[in-house]
Structures are given as C-alpha cells and as structure tokens.
Short mmCIF file of N, CA and C in Angstrom, two decimals:
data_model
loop_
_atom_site.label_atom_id
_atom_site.label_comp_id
_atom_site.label_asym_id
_atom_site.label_seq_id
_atom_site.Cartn_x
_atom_site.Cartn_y
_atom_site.Cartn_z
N UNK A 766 90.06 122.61 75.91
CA UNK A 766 90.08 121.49 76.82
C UNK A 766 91.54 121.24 77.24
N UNK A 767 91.66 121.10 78.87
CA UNK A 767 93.29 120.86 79.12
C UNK A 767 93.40 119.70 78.41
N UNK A 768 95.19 119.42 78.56
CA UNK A 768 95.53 117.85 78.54
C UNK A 768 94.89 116.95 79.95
N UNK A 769 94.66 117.46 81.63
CA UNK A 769 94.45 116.70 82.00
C UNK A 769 92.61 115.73 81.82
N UNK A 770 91.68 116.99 81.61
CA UNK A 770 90.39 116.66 81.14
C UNK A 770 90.43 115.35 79.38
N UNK A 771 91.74 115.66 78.79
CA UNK A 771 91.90 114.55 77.48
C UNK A 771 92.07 113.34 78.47
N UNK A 772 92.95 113.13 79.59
CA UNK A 772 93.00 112.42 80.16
C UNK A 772 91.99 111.67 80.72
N UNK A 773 91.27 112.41 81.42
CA UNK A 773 90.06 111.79 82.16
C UNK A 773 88.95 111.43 81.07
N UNK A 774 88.93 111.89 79.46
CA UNK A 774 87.50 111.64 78.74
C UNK A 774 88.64 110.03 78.16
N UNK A 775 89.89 110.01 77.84
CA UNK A 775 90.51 108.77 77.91
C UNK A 775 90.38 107.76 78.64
N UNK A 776 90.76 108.28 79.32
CA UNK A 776 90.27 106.87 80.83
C UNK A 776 88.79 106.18 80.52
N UNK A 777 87.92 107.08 80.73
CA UNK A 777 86.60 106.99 80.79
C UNK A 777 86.51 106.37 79.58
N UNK A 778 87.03 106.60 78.49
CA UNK A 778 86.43 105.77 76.95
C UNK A 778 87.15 104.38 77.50
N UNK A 779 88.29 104.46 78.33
CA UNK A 779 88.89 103.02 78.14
C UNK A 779 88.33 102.17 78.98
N UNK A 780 88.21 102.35 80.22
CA UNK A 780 87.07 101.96 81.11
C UNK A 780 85.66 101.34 81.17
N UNK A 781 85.41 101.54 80.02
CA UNK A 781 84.28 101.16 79.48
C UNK A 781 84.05 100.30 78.46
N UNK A 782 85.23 99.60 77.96
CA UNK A 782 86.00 98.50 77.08
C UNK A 782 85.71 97.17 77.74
N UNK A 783 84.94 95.89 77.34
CA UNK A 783 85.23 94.99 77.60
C UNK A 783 86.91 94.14 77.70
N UNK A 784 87.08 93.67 77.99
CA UNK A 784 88.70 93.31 77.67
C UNK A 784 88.35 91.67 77.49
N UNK A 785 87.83 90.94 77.31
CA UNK A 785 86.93 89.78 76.57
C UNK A 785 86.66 89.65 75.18
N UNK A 786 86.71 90.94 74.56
CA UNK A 786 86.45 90.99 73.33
C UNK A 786 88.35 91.31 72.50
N UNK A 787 88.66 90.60 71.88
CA UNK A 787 89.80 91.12 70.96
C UNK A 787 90.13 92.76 70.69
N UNK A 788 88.83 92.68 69.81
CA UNK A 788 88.49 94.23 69.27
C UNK A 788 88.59 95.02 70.38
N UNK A 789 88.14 95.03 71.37
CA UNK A 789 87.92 96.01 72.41
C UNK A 789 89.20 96.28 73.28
N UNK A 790 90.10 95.23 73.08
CA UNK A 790 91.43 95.14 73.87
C UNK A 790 91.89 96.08 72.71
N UNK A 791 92.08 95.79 71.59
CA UNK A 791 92.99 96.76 70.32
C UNK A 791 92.78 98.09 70.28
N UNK A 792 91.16 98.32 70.82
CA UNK A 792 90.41 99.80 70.99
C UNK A 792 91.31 100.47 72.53
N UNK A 793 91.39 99.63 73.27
CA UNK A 793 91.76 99.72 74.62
C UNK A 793 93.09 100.38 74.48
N UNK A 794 93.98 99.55 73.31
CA UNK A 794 95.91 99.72 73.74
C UNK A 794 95.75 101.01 72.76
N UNK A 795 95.00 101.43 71.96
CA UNK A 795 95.17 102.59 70.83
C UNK A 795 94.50 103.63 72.11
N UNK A 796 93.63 103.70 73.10
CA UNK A 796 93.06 104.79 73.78
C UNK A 796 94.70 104.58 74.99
N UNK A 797 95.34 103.71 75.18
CA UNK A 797 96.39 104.00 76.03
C UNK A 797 97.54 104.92 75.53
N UNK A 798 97.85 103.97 74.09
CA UNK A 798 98.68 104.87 73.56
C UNK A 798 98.44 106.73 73.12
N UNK A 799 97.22 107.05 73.14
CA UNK A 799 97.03 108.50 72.94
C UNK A 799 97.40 108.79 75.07
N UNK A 800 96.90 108.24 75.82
CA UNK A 800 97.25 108.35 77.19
C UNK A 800 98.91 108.77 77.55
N UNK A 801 99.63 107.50 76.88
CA UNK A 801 100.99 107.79 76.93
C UNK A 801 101.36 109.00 75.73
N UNK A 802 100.90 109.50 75.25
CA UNK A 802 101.67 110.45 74.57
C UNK A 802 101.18 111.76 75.27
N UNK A 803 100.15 112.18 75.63
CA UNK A 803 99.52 113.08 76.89
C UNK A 803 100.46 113.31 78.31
N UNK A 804 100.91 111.83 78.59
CA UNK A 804 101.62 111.68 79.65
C UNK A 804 102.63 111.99 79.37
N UNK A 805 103.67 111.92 78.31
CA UNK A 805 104.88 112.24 78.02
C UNK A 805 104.95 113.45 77.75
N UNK A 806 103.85 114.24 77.50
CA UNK A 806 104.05 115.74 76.83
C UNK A 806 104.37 116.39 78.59
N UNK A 807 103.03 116.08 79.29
CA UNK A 807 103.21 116.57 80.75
C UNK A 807 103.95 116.47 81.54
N UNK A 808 105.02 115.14 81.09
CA UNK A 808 106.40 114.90 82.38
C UNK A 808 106.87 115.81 81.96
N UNK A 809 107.51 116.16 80.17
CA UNK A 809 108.49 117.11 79.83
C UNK A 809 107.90 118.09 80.47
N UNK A 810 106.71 118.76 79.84
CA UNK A 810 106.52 120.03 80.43
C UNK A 810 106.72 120.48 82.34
N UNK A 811 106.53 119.45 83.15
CA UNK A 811 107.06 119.24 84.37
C UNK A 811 107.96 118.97 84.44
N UNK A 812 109.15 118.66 83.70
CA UNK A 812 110.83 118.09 84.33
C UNK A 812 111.09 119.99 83.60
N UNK A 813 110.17 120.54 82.53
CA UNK A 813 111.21 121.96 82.22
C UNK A 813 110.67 122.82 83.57
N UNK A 814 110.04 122.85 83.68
CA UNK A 814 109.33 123.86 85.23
C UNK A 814 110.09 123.60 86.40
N UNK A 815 110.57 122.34 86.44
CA UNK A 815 111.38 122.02 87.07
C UNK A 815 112.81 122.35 87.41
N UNK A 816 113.43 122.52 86.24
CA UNK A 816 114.88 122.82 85.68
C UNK A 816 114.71 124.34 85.64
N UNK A 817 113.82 125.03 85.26
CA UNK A 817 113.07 126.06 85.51
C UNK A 817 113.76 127.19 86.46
N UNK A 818 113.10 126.02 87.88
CA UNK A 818 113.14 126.90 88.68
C UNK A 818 114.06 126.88 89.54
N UNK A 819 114.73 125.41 89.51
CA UNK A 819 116.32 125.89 89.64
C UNK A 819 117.70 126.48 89.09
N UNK A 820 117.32 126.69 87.72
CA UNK A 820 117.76 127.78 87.52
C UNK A 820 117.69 128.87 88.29
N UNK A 821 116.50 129.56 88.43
CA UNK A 821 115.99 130.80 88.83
C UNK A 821 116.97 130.63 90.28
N UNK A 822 116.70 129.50 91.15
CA UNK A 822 117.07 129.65 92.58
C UNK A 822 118.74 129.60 92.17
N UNK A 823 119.68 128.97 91.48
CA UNK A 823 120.92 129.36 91.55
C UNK A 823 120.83 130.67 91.19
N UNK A 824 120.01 131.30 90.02
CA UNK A 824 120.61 132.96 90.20
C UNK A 824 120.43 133.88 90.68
N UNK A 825 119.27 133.50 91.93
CA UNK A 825 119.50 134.05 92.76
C UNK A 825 119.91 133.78 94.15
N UNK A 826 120.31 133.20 94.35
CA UNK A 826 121.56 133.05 94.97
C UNK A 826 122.81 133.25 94.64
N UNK A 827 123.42 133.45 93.44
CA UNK A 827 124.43 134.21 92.89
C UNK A 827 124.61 135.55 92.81
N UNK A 828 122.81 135.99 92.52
CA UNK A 828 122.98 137.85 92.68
C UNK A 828 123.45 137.99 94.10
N UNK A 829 122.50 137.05 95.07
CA UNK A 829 122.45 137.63 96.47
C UNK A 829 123.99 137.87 97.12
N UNK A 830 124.69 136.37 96.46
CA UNK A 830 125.72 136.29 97.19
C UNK A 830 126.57 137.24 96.73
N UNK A 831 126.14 137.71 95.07
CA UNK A 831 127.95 138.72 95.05
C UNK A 831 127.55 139.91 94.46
N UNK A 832 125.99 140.26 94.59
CA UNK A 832 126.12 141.70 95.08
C UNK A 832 125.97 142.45 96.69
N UNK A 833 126.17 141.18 97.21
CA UNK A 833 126.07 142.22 98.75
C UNK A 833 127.69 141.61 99.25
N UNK A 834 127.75 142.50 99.81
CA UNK A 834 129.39 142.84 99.98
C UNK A 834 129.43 142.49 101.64
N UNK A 835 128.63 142.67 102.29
CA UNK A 835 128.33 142.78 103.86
C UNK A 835 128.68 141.26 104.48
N UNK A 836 129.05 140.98 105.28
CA UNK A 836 129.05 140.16 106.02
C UNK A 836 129.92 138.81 106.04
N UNK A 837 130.44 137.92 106.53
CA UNK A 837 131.37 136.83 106.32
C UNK A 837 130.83 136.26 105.18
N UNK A 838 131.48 135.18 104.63
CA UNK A 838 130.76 134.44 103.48
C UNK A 838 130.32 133.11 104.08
N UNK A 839 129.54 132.88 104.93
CA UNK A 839 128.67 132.20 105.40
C UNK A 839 127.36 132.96 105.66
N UNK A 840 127.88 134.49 106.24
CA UNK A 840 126.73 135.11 106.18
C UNK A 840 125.55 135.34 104.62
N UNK A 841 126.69 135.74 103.74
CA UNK A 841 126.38 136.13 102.47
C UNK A 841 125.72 134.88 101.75
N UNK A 842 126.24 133.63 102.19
CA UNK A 842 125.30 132.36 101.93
C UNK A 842 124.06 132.07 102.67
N UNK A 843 123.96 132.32 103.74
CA UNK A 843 122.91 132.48 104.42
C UNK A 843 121.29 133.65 103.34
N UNK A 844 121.79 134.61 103.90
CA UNK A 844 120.95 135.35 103.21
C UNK A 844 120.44 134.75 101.80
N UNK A 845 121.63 134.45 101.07
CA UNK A 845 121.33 133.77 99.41
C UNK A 845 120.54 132.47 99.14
N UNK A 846 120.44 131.86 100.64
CA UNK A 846 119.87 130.76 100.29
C UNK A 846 118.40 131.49 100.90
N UNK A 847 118.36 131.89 101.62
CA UNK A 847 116.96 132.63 102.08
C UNK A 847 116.50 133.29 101.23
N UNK A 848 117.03 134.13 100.40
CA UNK A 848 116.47 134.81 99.55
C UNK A 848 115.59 133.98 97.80
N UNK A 849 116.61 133.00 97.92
CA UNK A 849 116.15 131.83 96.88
C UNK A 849 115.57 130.62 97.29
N UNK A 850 114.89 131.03 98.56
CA UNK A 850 113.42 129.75 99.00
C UNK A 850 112.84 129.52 98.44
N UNK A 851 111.97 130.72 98.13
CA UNK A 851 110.60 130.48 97.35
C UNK A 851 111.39 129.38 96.24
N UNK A 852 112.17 129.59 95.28
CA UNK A 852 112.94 128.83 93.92
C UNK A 852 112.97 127.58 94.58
N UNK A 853 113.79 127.17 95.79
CA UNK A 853 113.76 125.78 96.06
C UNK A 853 112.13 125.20 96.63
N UNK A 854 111.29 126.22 97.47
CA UNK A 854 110.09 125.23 97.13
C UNK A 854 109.52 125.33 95.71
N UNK A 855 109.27 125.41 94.75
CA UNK A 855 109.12 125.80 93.19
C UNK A 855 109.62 124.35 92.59
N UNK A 856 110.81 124.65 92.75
CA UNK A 856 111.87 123.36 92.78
C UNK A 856 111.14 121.83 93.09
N UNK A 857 110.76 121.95 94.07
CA UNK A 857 110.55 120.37 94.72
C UNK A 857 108.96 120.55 94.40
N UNK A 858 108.06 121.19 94.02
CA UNK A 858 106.88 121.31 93.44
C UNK A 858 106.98 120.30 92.37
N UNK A 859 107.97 121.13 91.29
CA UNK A 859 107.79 120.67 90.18
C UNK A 859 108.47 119.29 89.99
N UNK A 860 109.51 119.29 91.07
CA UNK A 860 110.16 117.91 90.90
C UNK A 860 109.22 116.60 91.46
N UNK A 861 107.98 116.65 92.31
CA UNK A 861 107.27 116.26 92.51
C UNK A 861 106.31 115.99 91.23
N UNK A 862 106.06 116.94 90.68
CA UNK A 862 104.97 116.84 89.26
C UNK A 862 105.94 115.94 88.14
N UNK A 863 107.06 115.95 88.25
CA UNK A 863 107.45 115.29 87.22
C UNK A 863 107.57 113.56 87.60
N UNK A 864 107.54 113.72 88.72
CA UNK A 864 108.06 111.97 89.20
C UNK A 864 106.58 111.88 89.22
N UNK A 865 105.16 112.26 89.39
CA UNK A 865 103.87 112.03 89.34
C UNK A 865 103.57 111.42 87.51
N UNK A 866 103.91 112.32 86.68
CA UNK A 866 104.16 111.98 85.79
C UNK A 866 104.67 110.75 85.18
N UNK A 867 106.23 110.68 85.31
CA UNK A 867 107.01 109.57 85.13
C UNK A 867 106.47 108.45 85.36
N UNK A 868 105.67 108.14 87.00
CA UNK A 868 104.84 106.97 87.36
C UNK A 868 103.81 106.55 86.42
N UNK A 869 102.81 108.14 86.35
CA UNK A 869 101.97 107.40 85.72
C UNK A 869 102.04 106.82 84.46
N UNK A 870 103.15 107.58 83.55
CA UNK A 870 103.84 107.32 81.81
C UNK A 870 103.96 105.39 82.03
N UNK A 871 104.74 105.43 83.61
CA UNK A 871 105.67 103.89 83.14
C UNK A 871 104.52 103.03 84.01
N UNK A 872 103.24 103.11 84.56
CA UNK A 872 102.28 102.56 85.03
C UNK A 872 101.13 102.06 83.57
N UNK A 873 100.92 103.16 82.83
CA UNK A 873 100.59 102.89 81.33
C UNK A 873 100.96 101.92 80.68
N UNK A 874 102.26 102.15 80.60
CA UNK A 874 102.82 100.93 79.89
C UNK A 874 103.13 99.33 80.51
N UNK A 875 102.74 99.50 81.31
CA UNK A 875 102.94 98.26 82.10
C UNK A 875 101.14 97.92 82.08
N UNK A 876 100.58 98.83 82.03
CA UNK A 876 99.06 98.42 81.41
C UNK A 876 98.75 97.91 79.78
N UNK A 877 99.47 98.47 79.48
CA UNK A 877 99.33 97.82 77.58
C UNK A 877 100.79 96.63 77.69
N UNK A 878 101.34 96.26 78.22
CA UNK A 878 102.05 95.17 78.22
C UNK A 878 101.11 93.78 78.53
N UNK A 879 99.97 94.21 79.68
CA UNK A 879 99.53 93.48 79.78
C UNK A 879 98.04 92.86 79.20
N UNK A 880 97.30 94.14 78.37
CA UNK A 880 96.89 94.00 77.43
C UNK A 880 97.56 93.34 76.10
N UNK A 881 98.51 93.89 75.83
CA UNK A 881 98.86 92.92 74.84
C UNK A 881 98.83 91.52 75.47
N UNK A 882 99.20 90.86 76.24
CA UNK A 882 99.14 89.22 76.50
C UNK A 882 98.36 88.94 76.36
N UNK A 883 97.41 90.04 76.84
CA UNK A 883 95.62 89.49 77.15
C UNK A 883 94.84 89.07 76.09
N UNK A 884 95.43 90.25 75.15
CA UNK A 884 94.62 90.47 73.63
C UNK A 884 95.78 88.68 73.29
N UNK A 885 96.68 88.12 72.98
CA UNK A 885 97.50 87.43 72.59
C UNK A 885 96.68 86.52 72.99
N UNK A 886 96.51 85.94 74.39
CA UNK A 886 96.29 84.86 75.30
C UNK A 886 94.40 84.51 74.40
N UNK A 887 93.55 85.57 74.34
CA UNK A 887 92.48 85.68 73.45
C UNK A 887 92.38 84.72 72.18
N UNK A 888 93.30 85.46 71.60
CA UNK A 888 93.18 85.30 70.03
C UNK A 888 93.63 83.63 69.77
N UNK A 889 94.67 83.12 71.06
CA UNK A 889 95.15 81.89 70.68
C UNK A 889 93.56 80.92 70.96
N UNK A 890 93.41 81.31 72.27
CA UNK A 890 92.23 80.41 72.80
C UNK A 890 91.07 80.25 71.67
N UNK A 891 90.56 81.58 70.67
CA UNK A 891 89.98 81.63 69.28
C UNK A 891 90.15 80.80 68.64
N UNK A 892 91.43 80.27 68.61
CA UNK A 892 92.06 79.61 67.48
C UNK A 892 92.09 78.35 68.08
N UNK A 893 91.57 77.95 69.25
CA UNK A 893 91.37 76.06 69.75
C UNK A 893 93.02 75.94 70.31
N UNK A 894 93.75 77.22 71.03
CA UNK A 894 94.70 77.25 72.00
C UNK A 894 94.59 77.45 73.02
N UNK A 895 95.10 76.79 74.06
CA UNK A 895 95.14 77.25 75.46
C UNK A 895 95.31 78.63 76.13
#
C-alpha cells in the first residue's frame, strides 16, 4: 500500500469522527498525527528529488559547458542550459511536490490546533464551563 492510499484510508477514518464527542476528537488528533508524519516523510522525500535534480541540471551544464570547446562563452552557455532542460523542468516538478507537501504538513496542523480547543472548549463545558 503507497503512503498516499495510508493517506486517503486516514482521512476517511478521520472523517467519520464525530467531533462532539471528547473521545472522538482524541481518536481524531492521534489519526492526524499518523497524517503528519506521512506528510513529513513525503515533503522530505520531495524536497530530495528536488535537490536531486538540480544537482543533475548543474552537472550538466558543467559537462556541456567545459567539454565543448566550440563557440563564444555565451554560446557554450546557451547550449548548457539547453542541454540541462529536461533537469530544470524535473526541478520545478519536484519543487512544486514539495511546496504541495509543506501546505498540506502545515494545513494539518493548523487542523489539530484546532481540535485541540475543540476537544478543550468540550471537556470545560462537561465540567458546568462555558
């Protein structure tokens, strides 16, 4: 099973949580927190794919530029950056997957922040608090 399918049978268990009930809020922030650790594995693994592949595009653009001997060195940059496209779209792929990531990591947590109040705001009203 991927991580993103853990994701979606997550959601789906959490989704299905009253948030009225105490218990079900505590069930709720423990199915987020396995969410955020899913999410954090996938930004890293998207910020390295990332770093990845610009690597790859500086070295090649370094082969390009100083093993060809031909042409002004604007030309020789030219070619080097053409030749290391594909790397810069690769590049902005993955730099895209990681800021997809990042959102959803710090969207999580701004969801169990507010579960916790919720579960808080609960437990007082239990107790003959506002």
């Amino acid at each position: 099973m991927s991580k993103i399918d853990d994701l979606k049978r997550l959601y789906s268990q959490a989704s299905k949580l009253d948030e009225e009930y105490p218990k079900q809020i505590i069930d709720k922030l423990s199915i987020y927190g396995q969410i955020l650790e899913i999410l954090g594995n996938l930004w890293a693994a998207a910020t390295l794919d990332w770093k990845m592949a610009e690597a790859k595009r500086r070295e090649t653009i370094a082969n390009v530029y100083s093993l060809d001997p031909q042409g002004s060195n604007k030309d020789k940059e030219m070619k080097a950056e053409m030749a290391a496209a594909k790397w810069r779209q690769e590049e902005a792929k993955y730099e895209a997957e990681t800021q997809r990531f990042k959102n959803a990591y710090t969207s999580v947590l701004e969801q169990i922040q507010i579960l916790k109040k919720r579960y808080e705001h609960l437990v007082n009203v239990s107790k003959g608090g506002v």
